[in-house]
XYZ file of C-alpha atoms in Angstrom:
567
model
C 44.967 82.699 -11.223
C 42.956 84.368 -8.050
C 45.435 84.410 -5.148
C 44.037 84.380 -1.622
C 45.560 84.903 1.501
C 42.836 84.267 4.580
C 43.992 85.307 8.266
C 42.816 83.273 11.029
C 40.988 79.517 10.911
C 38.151 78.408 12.793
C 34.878 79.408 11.542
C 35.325 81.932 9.494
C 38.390 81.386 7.574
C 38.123 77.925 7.745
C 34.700 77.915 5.965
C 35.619 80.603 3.555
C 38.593 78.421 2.685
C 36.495 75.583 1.478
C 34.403 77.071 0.013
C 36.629 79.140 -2.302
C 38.269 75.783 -3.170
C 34.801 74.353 -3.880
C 33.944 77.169 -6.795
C 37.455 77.656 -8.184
C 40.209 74.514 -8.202
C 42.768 76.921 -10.045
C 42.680 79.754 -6.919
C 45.941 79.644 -4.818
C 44.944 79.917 -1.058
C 47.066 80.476 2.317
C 45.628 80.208 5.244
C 47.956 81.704 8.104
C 46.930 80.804 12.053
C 48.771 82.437 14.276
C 48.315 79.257 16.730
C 48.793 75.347 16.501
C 45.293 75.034 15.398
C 43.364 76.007 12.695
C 40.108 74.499 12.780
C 38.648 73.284 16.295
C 35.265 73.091 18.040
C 35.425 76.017 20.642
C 31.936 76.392 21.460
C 32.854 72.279 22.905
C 35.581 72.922 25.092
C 33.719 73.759 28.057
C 32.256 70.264 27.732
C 35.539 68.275 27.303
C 36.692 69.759 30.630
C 33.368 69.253 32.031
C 34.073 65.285 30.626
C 30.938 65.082 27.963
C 33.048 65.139 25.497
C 36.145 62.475 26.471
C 38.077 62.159 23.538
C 40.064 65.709 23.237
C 41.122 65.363 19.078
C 36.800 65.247 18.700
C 37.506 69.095 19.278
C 39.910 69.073 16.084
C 37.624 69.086 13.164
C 40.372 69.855 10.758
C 44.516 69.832 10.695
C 46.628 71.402 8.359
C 47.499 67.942 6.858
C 43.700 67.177 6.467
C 43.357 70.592 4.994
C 45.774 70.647 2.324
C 44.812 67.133 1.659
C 40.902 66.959 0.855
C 41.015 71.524 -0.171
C 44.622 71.922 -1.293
C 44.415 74.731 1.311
C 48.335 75.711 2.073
C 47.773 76.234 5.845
C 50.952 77.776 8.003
C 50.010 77.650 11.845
C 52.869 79.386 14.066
C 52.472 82.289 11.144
C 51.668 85.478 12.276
C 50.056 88.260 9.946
C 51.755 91.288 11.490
C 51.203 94.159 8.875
C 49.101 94.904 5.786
C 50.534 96.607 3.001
C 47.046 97.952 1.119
C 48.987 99.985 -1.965
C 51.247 96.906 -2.806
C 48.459 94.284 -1.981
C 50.880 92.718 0.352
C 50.969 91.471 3.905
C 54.242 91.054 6.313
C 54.066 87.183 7.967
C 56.167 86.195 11.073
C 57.127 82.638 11.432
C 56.556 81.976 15.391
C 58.732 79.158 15.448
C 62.199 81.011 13.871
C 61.316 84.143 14.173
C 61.800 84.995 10.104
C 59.419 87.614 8.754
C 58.647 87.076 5.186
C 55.897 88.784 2.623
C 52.767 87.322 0.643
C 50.875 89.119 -2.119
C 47.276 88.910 -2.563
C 44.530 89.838 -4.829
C 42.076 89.379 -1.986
C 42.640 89.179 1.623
C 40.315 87.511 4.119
C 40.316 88.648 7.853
C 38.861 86.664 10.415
C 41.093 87.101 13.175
C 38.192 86.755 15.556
C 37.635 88.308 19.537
C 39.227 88.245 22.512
C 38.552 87.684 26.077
C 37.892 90.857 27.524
C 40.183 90.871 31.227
C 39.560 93.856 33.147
C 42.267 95.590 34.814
C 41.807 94.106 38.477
C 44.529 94.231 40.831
C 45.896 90.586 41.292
C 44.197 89.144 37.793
C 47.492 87.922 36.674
C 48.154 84.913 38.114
C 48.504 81.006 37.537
C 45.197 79.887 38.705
C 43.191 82.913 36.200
C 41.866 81.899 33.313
C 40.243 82.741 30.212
C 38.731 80.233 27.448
C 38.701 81.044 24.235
C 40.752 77.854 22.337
C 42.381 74.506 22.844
C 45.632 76.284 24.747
C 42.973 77.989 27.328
C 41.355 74.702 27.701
C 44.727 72.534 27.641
C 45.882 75.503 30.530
C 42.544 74.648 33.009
C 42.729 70.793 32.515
C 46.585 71.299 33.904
C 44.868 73.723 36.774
C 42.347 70.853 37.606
C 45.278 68.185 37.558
C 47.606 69.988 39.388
C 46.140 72.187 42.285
C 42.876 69.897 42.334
C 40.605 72.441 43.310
C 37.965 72.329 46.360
C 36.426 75.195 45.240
C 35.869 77.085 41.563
C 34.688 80.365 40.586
C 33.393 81.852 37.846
C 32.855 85.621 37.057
C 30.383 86.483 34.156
C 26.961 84.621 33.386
C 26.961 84.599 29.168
C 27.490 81.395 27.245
C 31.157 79.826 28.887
C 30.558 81.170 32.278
C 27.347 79.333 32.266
C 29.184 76.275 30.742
C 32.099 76.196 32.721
C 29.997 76.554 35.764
C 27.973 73.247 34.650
C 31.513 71.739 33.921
C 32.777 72.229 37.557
C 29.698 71.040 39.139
C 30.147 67.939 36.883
C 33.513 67.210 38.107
C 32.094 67.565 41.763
C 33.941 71.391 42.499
C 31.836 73.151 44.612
C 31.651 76.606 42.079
C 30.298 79.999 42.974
C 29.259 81.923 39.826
C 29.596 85.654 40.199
C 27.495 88.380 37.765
C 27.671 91.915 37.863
C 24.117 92.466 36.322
C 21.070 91.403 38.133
C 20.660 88.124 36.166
C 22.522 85.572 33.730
C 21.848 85.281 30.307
C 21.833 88.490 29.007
C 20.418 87.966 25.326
C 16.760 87.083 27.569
C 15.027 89.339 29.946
C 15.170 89.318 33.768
C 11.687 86.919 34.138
C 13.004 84.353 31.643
C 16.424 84.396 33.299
C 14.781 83.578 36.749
C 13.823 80.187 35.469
C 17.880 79.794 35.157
C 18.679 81.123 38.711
C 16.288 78.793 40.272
C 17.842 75.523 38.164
C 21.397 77.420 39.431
C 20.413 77.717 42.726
C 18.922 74.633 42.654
C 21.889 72.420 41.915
C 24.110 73.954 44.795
C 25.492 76.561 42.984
C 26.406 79.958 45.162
C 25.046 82.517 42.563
C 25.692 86.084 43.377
C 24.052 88.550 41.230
C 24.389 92.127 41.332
C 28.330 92.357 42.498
C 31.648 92.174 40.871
C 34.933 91.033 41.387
C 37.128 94.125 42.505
C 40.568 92.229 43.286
C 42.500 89.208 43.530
C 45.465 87.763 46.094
C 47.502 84.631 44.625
C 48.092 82.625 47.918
C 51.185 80.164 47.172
C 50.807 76.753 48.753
C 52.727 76.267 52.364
C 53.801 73.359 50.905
C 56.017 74.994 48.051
C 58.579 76.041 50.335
C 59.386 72.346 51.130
C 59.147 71.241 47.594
C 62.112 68.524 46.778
C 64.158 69.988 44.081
C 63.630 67.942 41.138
C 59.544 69.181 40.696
C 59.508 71.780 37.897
C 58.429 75.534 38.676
C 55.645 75.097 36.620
C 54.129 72.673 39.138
C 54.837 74.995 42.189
C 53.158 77.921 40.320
C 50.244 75.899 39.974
C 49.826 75.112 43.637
C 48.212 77.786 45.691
C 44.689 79.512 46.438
C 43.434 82.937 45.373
C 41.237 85.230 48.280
C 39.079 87.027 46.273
C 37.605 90.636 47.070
C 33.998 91.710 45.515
C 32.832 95.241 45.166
C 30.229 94.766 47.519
C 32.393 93.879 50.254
C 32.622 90.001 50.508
C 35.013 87.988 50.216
C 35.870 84.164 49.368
C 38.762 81.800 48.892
C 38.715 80.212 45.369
C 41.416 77.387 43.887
C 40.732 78.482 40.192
C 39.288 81.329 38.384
C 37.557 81.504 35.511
C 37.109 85.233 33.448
C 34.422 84.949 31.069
C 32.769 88.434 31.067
C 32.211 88.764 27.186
C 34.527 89.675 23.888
C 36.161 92.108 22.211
C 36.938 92.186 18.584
C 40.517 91.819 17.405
C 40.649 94.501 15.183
C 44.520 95.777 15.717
C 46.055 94.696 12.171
C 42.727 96.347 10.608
C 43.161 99.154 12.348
C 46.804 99.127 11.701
C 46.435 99.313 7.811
C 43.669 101.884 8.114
C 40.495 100.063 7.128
C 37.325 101.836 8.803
C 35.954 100.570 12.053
C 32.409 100.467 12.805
C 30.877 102.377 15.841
C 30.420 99.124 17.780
C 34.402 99.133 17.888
C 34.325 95.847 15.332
C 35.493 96.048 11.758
C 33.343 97.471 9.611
C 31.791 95.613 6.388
C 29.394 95.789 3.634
C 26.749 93.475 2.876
C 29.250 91.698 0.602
C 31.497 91.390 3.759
C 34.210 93.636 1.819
C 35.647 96.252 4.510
C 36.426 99.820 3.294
C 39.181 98.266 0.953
C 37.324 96.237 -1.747
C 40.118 93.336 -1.885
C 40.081 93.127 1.887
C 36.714 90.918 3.017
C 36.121 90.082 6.994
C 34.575 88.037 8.281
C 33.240 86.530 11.697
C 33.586 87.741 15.498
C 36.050 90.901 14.350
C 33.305 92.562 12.343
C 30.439 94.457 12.804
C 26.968 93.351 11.248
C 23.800 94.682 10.990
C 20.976 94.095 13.391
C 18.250 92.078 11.761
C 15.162 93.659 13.664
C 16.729 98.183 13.036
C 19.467 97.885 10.734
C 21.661 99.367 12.630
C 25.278 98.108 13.604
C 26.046 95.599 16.078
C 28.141 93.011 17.239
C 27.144 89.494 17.473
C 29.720 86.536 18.086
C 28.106 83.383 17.287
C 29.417 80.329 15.170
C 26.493 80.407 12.807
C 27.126 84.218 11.190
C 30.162 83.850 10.834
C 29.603 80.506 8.997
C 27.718 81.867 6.767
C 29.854 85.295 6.447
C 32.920 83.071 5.022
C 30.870 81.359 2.446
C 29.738 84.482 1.004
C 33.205 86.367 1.225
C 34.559 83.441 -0.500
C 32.024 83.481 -3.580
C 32.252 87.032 -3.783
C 36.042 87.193 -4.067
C 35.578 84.308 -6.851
C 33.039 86.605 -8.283
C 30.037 86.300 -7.284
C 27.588 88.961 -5.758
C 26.156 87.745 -2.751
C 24.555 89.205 0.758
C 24.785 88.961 3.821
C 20.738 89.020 5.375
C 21.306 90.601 8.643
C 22.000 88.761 11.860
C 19.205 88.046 14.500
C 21.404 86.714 17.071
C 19.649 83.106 17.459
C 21.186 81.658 20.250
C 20.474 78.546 22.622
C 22.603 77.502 25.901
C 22.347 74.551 28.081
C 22.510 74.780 31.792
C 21.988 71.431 33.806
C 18.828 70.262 32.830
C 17.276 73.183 30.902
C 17.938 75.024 27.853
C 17.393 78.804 27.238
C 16.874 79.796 23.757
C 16.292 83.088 22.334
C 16.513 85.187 18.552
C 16.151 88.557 17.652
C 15.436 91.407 20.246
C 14.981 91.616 23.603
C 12.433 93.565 25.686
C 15.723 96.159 26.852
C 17.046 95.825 23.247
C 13.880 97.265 22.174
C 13.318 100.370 24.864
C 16.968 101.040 24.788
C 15.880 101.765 20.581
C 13.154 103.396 21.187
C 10.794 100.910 19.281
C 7.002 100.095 19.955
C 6.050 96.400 21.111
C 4.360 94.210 23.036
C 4.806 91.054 24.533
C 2.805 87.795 25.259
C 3.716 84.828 27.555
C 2.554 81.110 27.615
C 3.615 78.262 30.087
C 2.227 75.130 27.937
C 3.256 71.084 27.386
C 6.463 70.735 25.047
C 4.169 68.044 23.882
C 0.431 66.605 24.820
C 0.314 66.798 28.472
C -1.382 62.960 29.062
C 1.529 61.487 27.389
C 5.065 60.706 29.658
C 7.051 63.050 30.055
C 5.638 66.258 29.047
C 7.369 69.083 29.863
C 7.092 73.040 30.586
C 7.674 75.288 28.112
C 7.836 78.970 28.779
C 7.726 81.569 26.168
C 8.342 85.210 25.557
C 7.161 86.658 22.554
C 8.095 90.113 21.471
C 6.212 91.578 18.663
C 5.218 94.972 16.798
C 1.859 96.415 18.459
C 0.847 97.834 15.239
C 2.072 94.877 12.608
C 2.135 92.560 14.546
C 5.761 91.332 13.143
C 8.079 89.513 15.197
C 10.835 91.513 16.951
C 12.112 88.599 19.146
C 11.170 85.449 20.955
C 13.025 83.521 24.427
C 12.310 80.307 25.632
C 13.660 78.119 28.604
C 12.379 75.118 29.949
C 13.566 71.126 30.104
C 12.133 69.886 26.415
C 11.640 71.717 22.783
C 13.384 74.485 23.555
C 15.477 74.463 20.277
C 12.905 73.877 17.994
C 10.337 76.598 19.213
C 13.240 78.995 18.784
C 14.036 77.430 15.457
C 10.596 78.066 14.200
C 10.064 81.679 15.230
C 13.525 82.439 14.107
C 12.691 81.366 10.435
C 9.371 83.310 11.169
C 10.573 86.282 11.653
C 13.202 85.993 9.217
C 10.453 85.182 6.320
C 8.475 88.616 7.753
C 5.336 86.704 9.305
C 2.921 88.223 11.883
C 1.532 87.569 14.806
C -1.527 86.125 13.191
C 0.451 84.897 10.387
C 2.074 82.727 13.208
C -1.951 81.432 14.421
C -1.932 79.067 10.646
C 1.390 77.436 11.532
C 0.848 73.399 10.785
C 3.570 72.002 13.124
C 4.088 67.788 13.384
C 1.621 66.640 16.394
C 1.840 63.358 17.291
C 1.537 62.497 21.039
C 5.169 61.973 22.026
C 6.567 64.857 20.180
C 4.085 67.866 20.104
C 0.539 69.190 20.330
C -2.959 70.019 18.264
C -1.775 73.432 19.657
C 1.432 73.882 19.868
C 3.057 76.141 21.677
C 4.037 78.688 18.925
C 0.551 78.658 17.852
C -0.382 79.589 21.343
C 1.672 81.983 21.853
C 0.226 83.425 18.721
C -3.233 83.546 20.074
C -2.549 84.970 23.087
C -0.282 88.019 20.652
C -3.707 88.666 18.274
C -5.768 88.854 20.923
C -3.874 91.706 22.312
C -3.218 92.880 18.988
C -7.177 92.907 18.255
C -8.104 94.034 21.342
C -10.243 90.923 22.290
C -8.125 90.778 25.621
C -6.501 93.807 27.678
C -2.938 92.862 29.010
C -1.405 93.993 32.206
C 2.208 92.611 32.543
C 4.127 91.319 35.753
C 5.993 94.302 36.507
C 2.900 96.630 36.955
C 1.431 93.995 39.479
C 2.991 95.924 42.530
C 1.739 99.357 41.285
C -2.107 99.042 41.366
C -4.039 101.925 42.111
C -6.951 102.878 44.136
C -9.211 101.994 41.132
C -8.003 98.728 40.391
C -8.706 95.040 42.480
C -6.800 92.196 42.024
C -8.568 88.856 40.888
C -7.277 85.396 41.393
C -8.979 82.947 39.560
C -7.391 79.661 40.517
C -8.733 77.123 42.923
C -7.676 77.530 46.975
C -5.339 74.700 46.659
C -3.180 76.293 44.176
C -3.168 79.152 46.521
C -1.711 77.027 49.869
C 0.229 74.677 47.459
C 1.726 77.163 44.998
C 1.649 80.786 46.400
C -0.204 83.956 46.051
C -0.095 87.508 45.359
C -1.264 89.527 48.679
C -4.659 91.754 48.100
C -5.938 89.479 46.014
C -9.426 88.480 45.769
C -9.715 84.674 45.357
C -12.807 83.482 42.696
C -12.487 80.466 40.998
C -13.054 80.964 37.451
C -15.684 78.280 37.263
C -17.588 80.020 39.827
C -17.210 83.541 38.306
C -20.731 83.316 36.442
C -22.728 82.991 39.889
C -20.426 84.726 41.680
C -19.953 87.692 39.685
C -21.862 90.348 42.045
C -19.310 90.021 44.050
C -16.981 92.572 41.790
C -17.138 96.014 41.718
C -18.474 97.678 38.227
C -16.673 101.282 39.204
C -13.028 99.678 39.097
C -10.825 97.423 36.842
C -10.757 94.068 38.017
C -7.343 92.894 37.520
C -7.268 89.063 36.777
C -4.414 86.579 37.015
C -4.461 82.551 37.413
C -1.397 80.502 36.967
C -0.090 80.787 33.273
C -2.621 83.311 31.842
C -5.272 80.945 30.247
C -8.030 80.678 32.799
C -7.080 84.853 33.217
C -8.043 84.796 29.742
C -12.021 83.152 30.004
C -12.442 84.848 33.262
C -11.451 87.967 31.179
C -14.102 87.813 28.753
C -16.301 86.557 30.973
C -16.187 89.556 32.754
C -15.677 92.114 30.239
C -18.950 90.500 28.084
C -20.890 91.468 31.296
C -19.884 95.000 31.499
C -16.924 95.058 33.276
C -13.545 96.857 33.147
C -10.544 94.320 33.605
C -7.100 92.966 32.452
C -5.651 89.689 32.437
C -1.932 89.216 33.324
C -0.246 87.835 30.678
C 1.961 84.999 31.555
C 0.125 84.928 35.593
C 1.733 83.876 38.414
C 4.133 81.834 37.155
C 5.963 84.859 35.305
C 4.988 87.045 38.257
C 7.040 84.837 40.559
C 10.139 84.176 38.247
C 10.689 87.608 37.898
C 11.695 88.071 41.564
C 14.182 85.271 41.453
């Protein structure tokens, strides 16, 4: 009988748990969880305290009860995995509760201890009203915050996935929230142009965004009102009571009732390192593609351990739900013995902020200079579906691609409607290998109400072989503000777009349905450098122009990428 001892629930563990006791109803398996819970929803806990979600046991998707009951899982929660014995196959447990230490033997261990919140060492961090979310406790711990000190104000430091959310969950409960990022935008997965769509929904719903500063030190502020506090209220209340006068590195300051820290992960990784099992160069565990670490009866699994970047192979970290969903399932049939792979992460993501959603998958544009690799990059601004029926909405696209094969390297998407499933698609695209052009054949649903004859993926493709065959000449948004001498700038929209929508300065003003009379009117010696508002009347003025002997280039994406960039 196959004996397996799994540390940590949630994702990982919890999935590898099930499924081991779906291929093998003889295999023994513990499942130790160092807390009270050892299944629960944390990507939802933002959105209980926000109050989408109302009913808090929603968040429990298993108990240990449930567990043992539909799995025959033996799940101990207050046990604590403390030390790994690797010769004798053994690991050292301590009860929480009593304080006993006892031993379990394995024939294969499972580690999927997960990440923790990464706190930097800031003078005054430590205090009642700081926080960190990362499971039910965190979120139990800010609920009691709200209750207690009823904030007037909220602040956030870090724009990834639960900054964002917790941000949104504040301005739901009517707390005025300032939302602090030490890069120049939110959002890092997506590039600085797609995250200004999410600054200007940010900024839009009242939120104080301050980009480009960081928090440099904290002062806990008991309330006046403590002093005089009648004697039967409990500590616990008092310490709860108070303000915190924040201090940012670029010299502001601002008075705050509760903090949130939520400026990324780190990968627990201190009882691998303990028993000596290699970590990777990304500072996660390390892991083959059968999710065995350096010892081959020790597996990991999940937000602890390094994976391989889908797009260049080469190590990375990635916390997300989904891998490590998958990463549990195969550990499991690979420890029942089976032989199967793990394919690579791509890092397919989607968040929700108010009223939009930003998606991305694979690489980014800095991913891909910071490697070194070749690309280019194509924008549309297009219907989420036919534009004559209600409620049609923007979508705006980033495509990333090879400039040679024309694979896909990565895609990002934000707007208010079909977000998820344009992502969706050119995930599985570039998963399956497909080009560029490959991408032109898609045959998506149309129907009025829920897409187009030409959707935007295939779109998006277009625009991508037409660079890649030459039959248009990009120029991008950030090379806008260096023209040269030898180069005039063409807008081809109609004046009222101009007035009513804005307009890049220098820029000679042709509508594109006059450009065939008007055409004289252009230099021959220089490049004419065209742009309209999303890059599709750019693109007939374009070959207008360059089947009459000119020199030009179309901005790809036009104004409307121009102008989110700056935001």
């Amino acid at each position: 009988m196959t004996k397996i001892l799994i540390v940590g629930g949630v994702a990982g563990g919890a999935s590898a748990a099930a499924r081991a006791r779906r291929l093998s109803e003889d295999a023994e398996i513990i499942m130790f969880e160092r807390g009270k819970f050892v299944s629960f929803a944390n990507c939802g806990l933002p959105y209980h305290i926000g109050g989408d979600i109302q009913d808090r046991s929603k968040l429990l998707l298993q108990t240990p009860d449930s567990f043992l009951a539909r799995f025959n899982v033996d799940v101990r929660v207050f046990n604590e995995v403390t030390g790994i014995n690797r010769e004798n196959k053994t690991v050292t447990v301590k009860n929480l509760i009593d304080g006993q230490e006892y031993t379990e033997n394995y024939d294969f261990l499972l580690l999927s201890p997960g990440a923790g919140p990464i706190v930097p060492p800031i003078p005054g961090i430590n205090n009642p009203l700081t926080h960190s979310l990362r499971n039910i406790p965190d979120m139990d711990k800010i609920i009691q915050t709200l209750q207690m000190n009823k904030p007037e104000h909220a602040t956030v430091v870090g724009g990834g996935f639960i900054g964002l959310e917790m941000m949104e969950a504040f301005h739901q409960l009517g707390i005025p929230t300032t939302l602090i990022e030490m890069a120049d935008q939110v959002m890092t997965p997506v590039d600085r142009e797609m995250a200004g769509f999410v600054h200007n929904e940010i900024r839009n719903k009242g939120i104080d965004l301050r980009l480009g500063v960081a928090l440099q030190s904290v002062e806990f502020v008991p309330s006046t009102s403590v002093a005089n506090r009648n004697a039967g209220e409990t500590d616990e209340h008092q310490h709860l009571e108070g303000e915190l006068n924040l201090t940012l590195n670029n010299g502001d300051t601002l008075t705050t009732d509760i903090l949130i820290m939520a400026i990324g992960v780190r990968p627990d990784i201190k009882l691998a390192q303990d028993a000596g099992l290699q970590i990777g160069s990304t500072g996660g565990i390390y892991t083959n593609e059968y999710m065995q670490t350096s010892d081959p009866a020790i597996y990991a699994v999940g937000d602890a351990v390094e994976e391989t970047d889908f797009v260049t192979g080469k190590p990375t970290l990635v916390p997300l739900a989904g891998p490590a969903n998958r990463q549990g399932r195969i550990a499991a049939d690979n420890m029942l013995g089976r032989q199967e792979t793990y394919q690579r992460t791509q890092g397919t993501a989607i968040c929700k902020v108010f009223d939009i959603a930003v998606g991305s998958t694979g690489k980014n544009e800095k991913q891909l200079q910071r490697e070194g690799l070749a690309y280019e990059k194509a924008y549309v601004h297009t219907a989420s579906h036919a534009s004559y029926y209600p409620g049609a909405e923007v979508v705006s696209l980033k495509l990333l691609f090879d400039p040679h094969s024309g694979k896909i390297l990565g895609a990002q998407a934000v707007g208010k409607d079909g977000i998820d499933k344009r992502i969706d698609v050119l995930a599985v695209a570039q998963r399956a290998g497909m080009t560029v052009e490959q991408l032109q054949h898609l045959e998506l649903t149309y129907a009025p109400p829920y897409g187009s004859a030409k959707d935007v993926i295939n779109q998006a493709a277009f625009v991508a072989t037409n660079i890649l065959k030459g039959d248009a000449t990009p120029i991008h948004y950030d090379a806008i503000d260096q023209l040269s001498d030898d180069q005039i700038l063409l807008d081809v929209r109609n004046p009222g777009e101009l007035s009513n929508v804005g307009y890049i300065d220098g820029a000679i003003n042709i509508p594109v349905d006059q450009l065939r009379q008007r055409m004289d009117e252009l230099p021959k010696d220089k490049e004419i450098v065209i742009y309209c508002q999303v890059g599709l009347r750019g693109n007939v003025a374009y070959r207008q122009l360059v089947n009459n002997g000119y020199k030009a280039c179309n901005l790809i994406g036009g104004y409307r990428t121009w102008l989110t960039a700056k935001q």
